[in-house]
Coordinates of C-alpha atoms in Angstrom, one line a residue:
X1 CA 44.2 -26.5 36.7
X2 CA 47.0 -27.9 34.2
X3 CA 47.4 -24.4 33.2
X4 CA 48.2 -22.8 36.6
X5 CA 50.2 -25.5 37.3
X6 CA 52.5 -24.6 34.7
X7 CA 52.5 -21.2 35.3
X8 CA 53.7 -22.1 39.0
X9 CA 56.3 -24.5 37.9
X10 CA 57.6 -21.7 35.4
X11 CA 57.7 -18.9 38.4
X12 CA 59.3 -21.3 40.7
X13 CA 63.2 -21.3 39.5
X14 CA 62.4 -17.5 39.1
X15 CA 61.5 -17.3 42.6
X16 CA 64.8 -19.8 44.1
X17 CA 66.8 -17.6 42.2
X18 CA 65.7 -14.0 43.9
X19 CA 65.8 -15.7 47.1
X20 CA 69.1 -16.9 46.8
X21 CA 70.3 -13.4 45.4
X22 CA 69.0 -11.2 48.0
X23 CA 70.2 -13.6 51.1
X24 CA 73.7 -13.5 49.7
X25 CA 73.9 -9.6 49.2
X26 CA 72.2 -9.4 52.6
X27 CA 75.4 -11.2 54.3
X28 CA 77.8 -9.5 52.1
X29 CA 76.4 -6.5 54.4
X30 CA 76.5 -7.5 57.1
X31 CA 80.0 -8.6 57.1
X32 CA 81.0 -4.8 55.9
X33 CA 78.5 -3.1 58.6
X34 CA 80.6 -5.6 61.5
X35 CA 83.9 -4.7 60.0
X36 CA 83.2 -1.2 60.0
X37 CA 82.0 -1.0 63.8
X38 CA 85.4 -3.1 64.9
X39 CA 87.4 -0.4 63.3
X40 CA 87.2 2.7 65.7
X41 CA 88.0 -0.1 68.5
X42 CA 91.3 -0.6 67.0
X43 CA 92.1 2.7 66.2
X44 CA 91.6 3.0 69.5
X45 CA 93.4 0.4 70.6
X46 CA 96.1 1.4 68.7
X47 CA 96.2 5.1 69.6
X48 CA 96.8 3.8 73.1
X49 CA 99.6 1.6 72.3
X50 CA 101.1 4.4 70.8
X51 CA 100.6 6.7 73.5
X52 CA 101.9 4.0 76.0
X53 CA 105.1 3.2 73.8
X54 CA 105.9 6.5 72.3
X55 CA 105.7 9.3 74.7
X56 CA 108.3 10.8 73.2
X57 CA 107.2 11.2 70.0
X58 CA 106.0 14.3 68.8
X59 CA 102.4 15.2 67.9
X60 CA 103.0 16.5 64.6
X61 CA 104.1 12.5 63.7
X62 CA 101.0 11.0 65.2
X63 CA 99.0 13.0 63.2
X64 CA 101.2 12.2 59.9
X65 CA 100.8 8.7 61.0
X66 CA 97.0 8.8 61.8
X67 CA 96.1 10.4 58.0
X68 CA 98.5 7.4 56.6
X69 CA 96.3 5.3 58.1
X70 CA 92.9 6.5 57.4
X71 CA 94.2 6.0 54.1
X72 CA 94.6 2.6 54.7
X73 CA 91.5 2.0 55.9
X74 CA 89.6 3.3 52.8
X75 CA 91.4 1.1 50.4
X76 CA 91.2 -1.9 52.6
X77 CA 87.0 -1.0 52.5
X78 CA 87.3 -0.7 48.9
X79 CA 88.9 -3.7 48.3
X80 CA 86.6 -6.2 50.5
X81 CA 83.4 -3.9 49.1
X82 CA 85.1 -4.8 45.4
X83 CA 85.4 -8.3 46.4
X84 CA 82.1 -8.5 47.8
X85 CA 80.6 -6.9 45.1
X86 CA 82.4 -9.6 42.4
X87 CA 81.4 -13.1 45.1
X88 CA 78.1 -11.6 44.7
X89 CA 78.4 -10.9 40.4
X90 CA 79.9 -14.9 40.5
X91 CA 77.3 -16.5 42.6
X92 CA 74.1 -14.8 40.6
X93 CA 75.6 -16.1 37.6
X94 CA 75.9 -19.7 39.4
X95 CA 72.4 -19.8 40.5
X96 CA 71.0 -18.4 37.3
X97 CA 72.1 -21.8 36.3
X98 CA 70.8 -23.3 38.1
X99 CA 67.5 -22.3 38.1
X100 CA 67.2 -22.7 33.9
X101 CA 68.5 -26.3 34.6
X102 CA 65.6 -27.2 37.3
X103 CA 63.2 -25.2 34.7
X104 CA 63.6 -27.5 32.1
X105 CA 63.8 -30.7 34.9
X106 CA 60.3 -29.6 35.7
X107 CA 59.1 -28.8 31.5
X108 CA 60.0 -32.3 30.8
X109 CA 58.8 -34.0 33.8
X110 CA 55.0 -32.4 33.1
X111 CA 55.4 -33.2 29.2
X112 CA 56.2 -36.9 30.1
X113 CA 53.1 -36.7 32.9
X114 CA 51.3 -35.9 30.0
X115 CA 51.9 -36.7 26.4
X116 CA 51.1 -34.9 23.4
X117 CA 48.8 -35.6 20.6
X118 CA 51.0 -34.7 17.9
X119 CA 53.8 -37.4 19.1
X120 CA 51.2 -40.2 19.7
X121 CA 51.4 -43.0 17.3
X122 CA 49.1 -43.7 14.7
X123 CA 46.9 -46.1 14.8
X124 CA 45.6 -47.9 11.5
X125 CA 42.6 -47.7 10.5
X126 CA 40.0 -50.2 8.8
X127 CA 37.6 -47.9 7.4
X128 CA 38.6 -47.0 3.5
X129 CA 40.2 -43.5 3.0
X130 CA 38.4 -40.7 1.7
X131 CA 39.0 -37.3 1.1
X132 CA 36.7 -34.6 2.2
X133 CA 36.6 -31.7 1.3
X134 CA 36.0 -28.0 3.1
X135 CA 32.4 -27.9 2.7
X136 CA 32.2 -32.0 4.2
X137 CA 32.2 -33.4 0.8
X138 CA 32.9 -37.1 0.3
X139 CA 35.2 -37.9 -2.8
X140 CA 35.6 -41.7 -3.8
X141 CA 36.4 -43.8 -7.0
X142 CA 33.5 -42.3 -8.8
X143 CA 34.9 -38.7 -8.5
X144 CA 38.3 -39.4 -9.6
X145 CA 36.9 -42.0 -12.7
X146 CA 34.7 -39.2 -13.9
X147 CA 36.6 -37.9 -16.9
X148 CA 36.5 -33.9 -17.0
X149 CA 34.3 -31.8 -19.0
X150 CA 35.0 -31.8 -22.7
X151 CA 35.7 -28.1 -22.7
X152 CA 38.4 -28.0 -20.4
X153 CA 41.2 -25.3 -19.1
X154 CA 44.0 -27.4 -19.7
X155 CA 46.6 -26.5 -22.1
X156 CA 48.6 -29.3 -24.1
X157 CA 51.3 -30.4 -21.9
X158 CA 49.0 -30.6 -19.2
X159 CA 46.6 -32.3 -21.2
X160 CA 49.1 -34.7 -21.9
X161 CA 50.6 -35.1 -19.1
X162 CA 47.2 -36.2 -17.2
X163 CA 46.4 -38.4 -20.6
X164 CA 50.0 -40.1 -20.0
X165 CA 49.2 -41.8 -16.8
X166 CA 48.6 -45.5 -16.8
X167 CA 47.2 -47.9 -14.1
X168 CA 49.7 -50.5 -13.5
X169 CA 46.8 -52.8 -12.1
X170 CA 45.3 -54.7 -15.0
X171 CA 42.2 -55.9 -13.1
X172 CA 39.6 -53.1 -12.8
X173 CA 38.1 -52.3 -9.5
X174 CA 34.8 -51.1 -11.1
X175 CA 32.6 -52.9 -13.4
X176 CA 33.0 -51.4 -16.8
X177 CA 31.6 -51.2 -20.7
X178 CA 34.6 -50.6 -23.1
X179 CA 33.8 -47.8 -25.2
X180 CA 34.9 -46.9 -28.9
X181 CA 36.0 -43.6 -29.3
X182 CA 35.5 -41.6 -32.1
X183 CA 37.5 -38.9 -32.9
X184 CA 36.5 -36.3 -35.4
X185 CA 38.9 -33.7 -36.7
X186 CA 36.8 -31.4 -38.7
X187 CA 36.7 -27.8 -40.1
X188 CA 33.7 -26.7 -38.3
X189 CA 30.5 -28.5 -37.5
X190 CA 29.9 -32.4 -38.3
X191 CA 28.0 -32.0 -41.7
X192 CA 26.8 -35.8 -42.1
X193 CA 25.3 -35.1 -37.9
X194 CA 22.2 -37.0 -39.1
X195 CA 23.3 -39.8 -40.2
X196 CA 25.9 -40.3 -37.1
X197 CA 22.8 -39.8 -35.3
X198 CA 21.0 -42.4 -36.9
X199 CA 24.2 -44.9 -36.2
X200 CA 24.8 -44.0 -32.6
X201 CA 20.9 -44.2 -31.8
X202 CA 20.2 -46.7 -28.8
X203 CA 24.0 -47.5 -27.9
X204 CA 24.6 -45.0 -25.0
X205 CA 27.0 -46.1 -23.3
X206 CA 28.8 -47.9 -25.7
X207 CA 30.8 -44.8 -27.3
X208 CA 32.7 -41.1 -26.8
X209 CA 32.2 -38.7 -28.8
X210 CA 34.8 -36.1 -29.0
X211 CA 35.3 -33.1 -31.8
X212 CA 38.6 -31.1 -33.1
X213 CA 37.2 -28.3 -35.1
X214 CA 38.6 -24.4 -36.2
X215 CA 39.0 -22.6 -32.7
X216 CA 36.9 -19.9 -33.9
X217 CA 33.9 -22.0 -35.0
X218 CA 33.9 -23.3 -31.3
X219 CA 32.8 -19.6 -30.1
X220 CA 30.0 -19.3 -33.0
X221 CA 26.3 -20.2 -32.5
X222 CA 26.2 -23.0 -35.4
X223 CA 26.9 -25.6 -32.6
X224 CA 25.3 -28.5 -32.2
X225 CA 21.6 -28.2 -30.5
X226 CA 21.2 -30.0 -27.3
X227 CA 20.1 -33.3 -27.5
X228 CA 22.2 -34.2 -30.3
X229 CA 24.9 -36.8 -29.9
X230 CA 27.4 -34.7 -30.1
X231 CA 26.2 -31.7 -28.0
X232 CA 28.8 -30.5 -25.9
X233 CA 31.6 -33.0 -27.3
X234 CA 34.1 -30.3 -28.4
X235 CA 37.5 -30.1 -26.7
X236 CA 39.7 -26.9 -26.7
X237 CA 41.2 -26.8 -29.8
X238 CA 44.2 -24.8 -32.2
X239 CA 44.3 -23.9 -35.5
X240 CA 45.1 -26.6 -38.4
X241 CA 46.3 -26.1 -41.6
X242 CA 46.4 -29.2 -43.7
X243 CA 50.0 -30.5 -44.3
X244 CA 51.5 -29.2 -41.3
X245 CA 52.7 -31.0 -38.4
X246 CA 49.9 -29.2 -36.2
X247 CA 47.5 -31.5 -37.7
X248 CA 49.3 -33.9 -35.8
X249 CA 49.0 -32.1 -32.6
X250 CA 45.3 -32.1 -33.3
X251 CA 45.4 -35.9 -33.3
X252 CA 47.5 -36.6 -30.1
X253 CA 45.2 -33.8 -28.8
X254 CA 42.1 -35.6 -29.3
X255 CA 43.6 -39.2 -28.2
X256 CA 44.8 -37.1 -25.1
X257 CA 41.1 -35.7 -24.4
X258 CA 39.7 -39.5 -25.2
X259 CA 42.4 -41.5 -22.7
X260 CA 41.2 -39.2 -19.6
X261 CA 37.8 -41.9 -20.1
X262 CA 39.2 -45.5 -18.6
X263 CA 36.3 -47.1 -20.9
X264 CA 37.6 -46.1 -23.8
X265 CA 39.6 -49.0 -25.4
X266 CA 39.2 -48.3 -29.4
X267 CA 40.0 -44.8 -30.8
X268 CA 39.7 -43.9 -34.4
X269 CA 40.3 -40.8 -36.4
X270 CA 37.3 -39.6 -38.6
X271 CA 36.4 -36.2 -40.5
X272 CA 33.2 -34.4 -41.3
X273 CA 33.0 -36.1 -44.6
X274 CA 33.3 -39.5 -43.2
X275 CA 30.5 -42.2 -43.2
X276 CA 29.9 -45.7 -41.4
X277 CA 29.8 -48.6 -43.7
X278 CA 27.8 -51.1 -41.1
X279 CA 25.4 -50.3 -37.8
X280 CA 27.0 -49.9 -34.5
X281 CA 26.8 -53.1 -33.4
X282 CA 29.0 -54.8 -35.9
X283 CA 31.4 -52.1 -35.6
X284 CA 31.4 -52.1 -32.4
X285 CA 32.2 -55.7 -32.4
X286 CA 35.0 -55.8 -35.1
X287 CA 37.3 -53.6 -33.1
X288 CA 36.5 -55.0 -29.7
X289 CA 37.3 -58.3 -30.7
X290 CA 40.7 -57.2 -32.5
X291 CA 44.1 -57.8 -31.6
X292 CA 45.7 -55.4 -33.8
X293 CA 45.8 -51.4 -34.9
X294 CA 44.9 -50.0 -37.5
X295 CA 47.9 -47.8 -39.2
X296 CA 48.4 -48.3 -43.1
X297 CA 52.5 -47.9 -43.7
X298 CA 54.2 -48.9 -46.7
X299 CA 57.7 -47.8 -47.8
X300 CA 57.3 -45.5 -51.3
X301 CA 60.3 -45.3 -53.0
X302 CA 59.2 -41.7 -55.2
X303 CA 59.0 -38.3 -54.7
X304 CA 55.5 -37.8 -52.4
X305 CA 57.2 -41.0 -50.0
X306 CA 60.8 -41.1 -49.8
X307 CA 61.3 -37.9 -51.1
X308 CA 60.0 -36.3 -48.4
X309 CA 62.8 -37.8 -46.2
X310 CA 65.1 -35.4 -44.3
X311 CA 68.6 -36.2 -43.5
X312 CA 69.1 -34.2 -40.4
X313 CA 66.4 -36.9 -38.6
X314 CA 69.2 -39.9 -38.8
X315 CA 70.5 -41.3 -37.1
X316 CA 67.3 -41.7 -35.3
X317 CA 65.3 -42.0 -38.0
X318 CA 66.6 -43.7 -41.1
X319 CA 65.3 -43.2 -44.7
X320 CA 65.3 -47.4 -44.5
X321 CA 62.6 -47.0 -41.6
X322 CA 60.7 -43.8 -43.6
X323 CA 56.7 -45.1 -43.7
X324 CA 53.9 -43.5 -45.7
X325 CA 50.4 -44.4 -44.9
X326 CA 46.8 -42.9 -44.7
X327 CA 46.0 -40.3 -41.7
X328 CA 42.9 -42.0 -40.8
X329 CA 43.7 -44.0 -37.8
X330 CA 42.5 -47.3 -35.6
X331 CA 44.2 -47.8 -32.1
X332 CA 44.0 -49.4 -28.9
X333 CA 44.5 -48.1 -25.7
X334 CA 47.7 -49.1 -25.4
X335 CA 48.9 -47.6 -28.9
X336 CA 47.3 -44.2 -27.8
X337 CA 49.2 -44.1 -24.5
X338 CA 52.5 -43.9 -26.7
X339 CA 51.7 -41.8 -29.1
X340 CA 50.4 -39.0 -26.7
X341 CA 53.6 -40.1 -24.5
X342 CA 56.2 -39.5 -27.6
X343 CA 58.4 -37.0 -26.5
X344 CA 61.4 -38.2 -28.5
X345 CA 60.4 -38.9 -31.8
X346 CA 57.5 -36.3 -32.6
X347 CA 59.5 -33.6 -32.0
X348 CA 61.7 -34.4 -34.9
X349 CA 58.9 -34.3 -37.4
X350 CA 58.1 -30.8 -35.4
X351 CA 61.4 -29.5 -36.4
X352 CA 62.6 -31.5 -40.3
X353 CA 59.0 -32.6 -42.0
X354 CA 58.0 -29.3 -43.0
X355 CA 56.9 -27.7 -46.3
X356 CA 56.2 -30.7 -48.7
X357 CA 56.8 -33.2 -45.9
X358 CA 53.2 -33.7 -44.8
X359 CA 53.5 -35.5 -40.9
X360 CA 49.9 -36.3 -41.2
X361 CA 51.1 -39.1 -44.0
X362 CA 54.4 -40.2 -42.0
X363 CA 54.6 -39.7 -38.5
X364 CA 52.1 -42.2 -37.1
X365 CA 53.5 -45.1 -40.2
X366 CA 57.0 -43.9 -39.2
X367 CA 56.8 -44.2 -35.5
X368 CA 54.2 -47.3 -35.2
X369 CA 56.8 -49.5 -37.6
X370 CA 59.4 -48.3 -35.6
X371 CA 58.1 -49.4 -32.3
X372 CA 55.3 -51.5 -32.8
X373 CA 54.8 -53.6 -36.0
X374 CA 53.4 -57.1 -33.7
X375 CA 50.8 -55.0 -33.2
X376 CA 49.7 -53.5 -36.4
X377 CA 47.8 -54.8 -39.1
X378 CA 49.8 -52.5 -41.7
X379 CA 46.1 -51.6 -42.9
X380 CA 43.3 -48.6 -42.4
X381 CA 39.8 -48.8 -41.8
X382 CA 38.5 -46.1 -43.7
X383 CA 38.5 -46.3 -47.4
X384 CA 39.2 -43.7 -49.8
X385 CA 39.3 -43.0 -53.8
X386 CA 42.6 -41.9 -54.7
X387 CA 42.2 -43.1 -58.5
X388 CA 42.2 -39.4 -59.7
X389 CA 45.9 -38.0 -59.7
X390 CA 46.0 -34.7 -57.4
X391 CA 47.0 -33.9 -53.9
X392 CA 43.4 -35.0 -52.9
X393 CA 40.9 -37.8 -52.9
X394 CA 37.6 -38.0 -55.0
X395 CA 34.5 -36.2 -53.5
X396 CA 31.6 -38.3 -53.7
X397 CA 28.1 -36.5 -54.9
X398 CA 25.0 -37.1 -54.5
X399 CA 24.3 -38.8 -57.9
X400 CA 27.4 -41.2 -57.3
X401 CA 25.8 -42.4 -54.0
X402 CA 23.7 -45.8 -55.3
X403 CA 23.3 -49.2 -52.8
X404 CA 25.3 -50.9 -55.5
X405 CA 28.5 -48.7 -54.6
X406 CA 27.9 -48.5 -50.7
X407 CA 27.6 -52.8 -51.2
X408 CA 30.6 -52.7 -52.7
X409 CA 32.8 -51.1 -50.2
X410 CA 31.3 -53.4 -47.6
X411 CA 32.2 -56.3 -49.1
X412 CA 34.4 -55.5 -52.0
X413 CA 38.3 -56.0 -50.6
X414 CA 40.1 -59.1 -49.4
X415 CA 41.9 -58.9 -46.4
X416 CA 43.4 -60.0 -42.8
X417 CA 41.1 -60.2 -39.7
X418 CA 43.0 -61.7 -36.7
X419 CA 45.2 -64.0 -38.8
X420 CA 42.1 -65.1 -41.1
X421 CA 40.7 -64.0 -44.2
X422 CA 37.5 -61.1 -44.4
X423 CA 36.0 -59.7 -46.8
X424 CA 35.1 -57.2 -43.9
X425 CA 38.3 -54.5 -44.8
X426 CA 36.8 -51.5 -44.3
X427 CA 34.1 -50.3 -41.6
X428 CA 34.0 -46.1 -42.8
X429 CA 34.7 -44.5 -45.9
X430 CA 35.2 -41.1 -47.5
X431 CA 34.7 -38.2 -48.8
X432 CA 31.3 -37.8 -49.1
X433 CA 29.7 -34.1 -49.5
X434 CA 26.9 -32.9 -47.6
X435 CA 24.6 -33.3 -50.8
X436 CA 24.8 -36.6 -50.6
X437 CA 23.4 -36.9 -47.0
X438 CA 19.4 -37.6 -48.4
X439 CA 20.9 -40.6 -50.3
X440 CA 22.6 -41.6 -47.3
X441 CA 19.8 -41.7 -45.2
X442 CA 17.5 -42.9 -47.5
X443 CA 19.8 -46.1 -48.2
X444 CA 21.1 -46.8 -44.8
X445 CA 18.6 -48.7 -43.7
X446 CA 18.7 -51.2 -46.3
X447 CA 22.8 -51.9 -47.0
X448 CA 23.8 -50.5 -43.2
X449 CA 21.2 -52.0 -41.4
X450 CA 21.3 -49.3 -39.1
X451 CA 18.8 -49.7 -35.8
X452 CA 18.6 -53.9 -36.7

C-alpha cells in the first residue's frame, strides 16, 4: 500500500499540471472563436454606415477600402492568436513550477511520515564485538593472538611491518606462559637435532622454535620428520653469505617471524653448531628472571675493529661510538621491537660496512651502545674459542669433547648477573661438529642434567 501511495503522490502534480494546461488553451479558444463570430457583425455594421454616410462615393473606393480592411483583420487575428499563443507558453512554464514544488512538499512529507533506517541513530550495544565472516564464522582474541604459520607469504617489509606493532596496554587480557625463543640461523638442517631434542623434551609450551636456513635447502626432502621439535619451524628465507650485511637481514628476519608470538619475551641467536650448557629449566629461568640483554661490544682500536670504520656514516655514526662484539645474541622483547623497527641506522651499514666491514660483528654492538647501554650487560651468552689466530673460531671434535671441558664452560668465568656476581656466564657454546654429537649425548645427562 506504501508503494502505491507513492506512485499516486508522484502522478498527482503531473496530473494538476495537464489540467491546468488544457483549461487555459481551452479559454484561449474560446475567446478567438467569439471574436471571430463578432466580426462579420461589424463589418456589417460598418458597411451600412458607409452606405448611409457616403452615397456619394464611388464603388470602386469601397472596394479599395473593404480589401484594406480585411487586411486589417488578419493581422489583428494574428496578433491576439500570437499573444494567446505566448500567455499560454508563460503560464505552462508557471504551473510547471509549481507542480515540481508541491512534488517535493509531498516526498518530504511521506519521508518524515516514515523515517529511514539508514538515518536512524545507532544504538550501543553491550554485547562484545566480533567479526564474522562470509561463511558465519566467529573471530575473537584467539584468532588474532594466533601467530601465522611459519612458512608464510609475507615478504620483508611486510614482515616487518606486522612484527613492528606494539600493544600500548601493558596488562595482558589473556593469561599467558612467556616463551624463549630460539633463533637458529643455519646452513641447512640443525645437525646437533638430537641433542636439542633431548633439551626441549617435556617443556612444550615454554619455547619457539624458529629456523633461518639456505633457501634452496628449504625445498629439499632432508627436512625435519614430523614429530621432531623443530618440524615445520622454518620461515621464508634469502640467501646469506657470511660477512655481508644480509646476514643481518637474516637476524631481524627471524626476530620479525618470532615477535608475531606475544609469549615470546627472550630471543637468542644460535647456529647449527651450537650446544646448551644446562637443561631447560635453568635456562629457562636465567633469562626470565634478567633485566638486561645480552650484546657483547667493546671498542677495538686495530685493524679487524676500528679499521673497519667508514667515514661517510658520521655524522651519525662516529668512529668514537664504533662497537665490535660477537654475533650471537640475547634480547628482550623490547630490544627486538627496535631492532626490527630500525629504519635509520641499518641502512647505513646496508650502504658503507661492506667488503672487510663484517655487520654481523658491528651493527647490533654499534646500534645497542648507541641507544640502549642501561639495558645491556655488554656481554654474550654463548661461548666461543677464538685462541687460534684466523678469521674463524676453533671447531671442537669429537675426541676434544670430555665432562671435564663441558664442566668447565659451565662454571669456568666470572661475571655480572643482575648486579651480582655468577659464575653462571655462559648458558650455550660453540662450534661443535656433528662428530661430536655421541659424546654429547652420552655426557649430557651427567654435567647438563638434562630431563632432571
Amino acid at each position: 500500500m506504501a508503494d502505491r501511495a507513492a506512485k499516486l503522490q508522484k502522478k498527482a502534480p503531473d496530473s494538476v499540471f495537464m489540467g491546468t494546461r488544457v483549461r487555459v488553451f481551452s479559454n484561449v479558444r474560446r475567446y478567438l472563436d467569439l471574436f471571430l463570430k463578432l466580426t462579420p457583425s461589424l463589418n456589417k455594421m460598418r458597411g451600412a454606415g458607409d452606405d448611409t454616410n457616403n452615397n456619394n462615393q464611388s464603388t470602386t473606393l469601397s472596394k479599395l477600402f473593404n480589401a484594406k480592411w480585411h487586411v486589417f483583420n488578419f493581422i489583428t487575428y494574428f496578433l491576439l492568436f500570437g499573444c494567446g499563443l505566448t500567455v499560454g507558453v508563460i503560464l505552462s512554464f508557471h504551473l510547471k513550477n509549481i507542480s515540481l514544488d508541491l512534488h517535493t512538499q509531498l516526498s518530504l512529507t511521506s519521508r518524515s511520515s516514515s523515517p529511514s533506517l539508514a538515518m536512524a541513530p545507532q544504538q550501543p550495544s553491550d554485547s562484545p564485538v566480533e567479526t564474522i565472516s562470509d561463511d558465519g564464522a566467529q573471530y575473537g582474541l584467539n584468532d588474532f593472538l594466533e601467530p601465522p604459520e611459519a612458512m608464510h607469504g609475507m615478504d620483508d617489509p611486510q614482515l616487518l611491518w606486522r612484527a613492528s606493532m606494539i600493544p600500548r596496554i601493558a596488562q595482558y587480557p589473556f593469561n599467558r606462559v612467556p616463551k624463549v625463543a630460539f633463533l637458529f640461523l643455519t646452513k641447512g638442517h640443525v645437525s646437533l637435532a638430537p641433542l636439542w631434542e633431548k633439551f626441549f623434551k617435556g617443556y612444550k609450551g615454554m619455547y619457539s622454535i624458529y629456523i633461518h636456513s639456505n633457501p634452496s635447502f628449504n625445498l629439499s626432502k632432508a627436512a625435519e620428520p614430523q614429530g621432531s621439535v623443530f618440524y615445520g619451524r622454518r620461515i621464508p628465507s634469502k640467501q646469506v653469505r657470511w660477512g655481508h650485511v644480509n646476514m643481518i637481514e637474516a637476524e631481524r628476519r627471524l626476530l620479525a617471524n618470532a615477535l608475531m608470538d606475544f609469549s615470546n619475551q627472550r630471543f637468542v641467536l644460535l647456529s647449527e653448531a651450537c650446544i646448551p650448557l644446562f637443561n631447560f629449566s635453568t635456562i629457562y629461568a636465567y633469562l626470565m628472571n634478567s633485566t638486561q640483554s645480552y650484546i657483547e661490544a667493546y671498542d677495538k682500536h686495530s685493524p679487524v675493529g676500528r679499521g673497519r670504520y667508514n667515514e661517510k656514516m658520521s655524522p651519525h655514526i662516529t668512529i668514537d661510538e664504533w662497537r665490535k662484539g660477537s654475533q650471537w645474541f640475547e634480547m628482550d622483547r623490547e630490544l627486538a621491537l627496535e631492532v626490527v623497527s630500525d629504519q635509520f641506522y641499518f641502512p647505513l651499514f646496508q650502504s658503507y660496512c661492506t667488503n672487510a666491514c663484517y655487520s654481523d660483528e658491528h651493527y647490533l654492538p654499534t646500534f645497542v651502545t648507541m641507544k640502549f647501554t642501561p639495558k645491556n650487560s655488554n656481554r654474550t651468552l654463548t661461548w666461543v674459542d677464538w685462541s687460534r689466530a684466523g678469521i674463524h673460531p676453533v671447531t671442537y671434535l669429537s675426541p676434544l669433547v670430555t665432562v671435564e671441558f663441558l664442566k668447565a664452560l659451565r662454571h669456568g668465568s666470572q661475571c655480572e648477573y643482575n648486579g651480582q656476581s655468577s659464575n653462571i656466564c655462559y648458558l650455550f657454546a660453540r662450534k661443535f661438529s656433528t662428530d661430536s654429537l655421541i659424546r654429547l649425548l652420552t655426557f649430557a645427562p651427567k654435567v647438563m642434567y638434562f630431563n632432571k
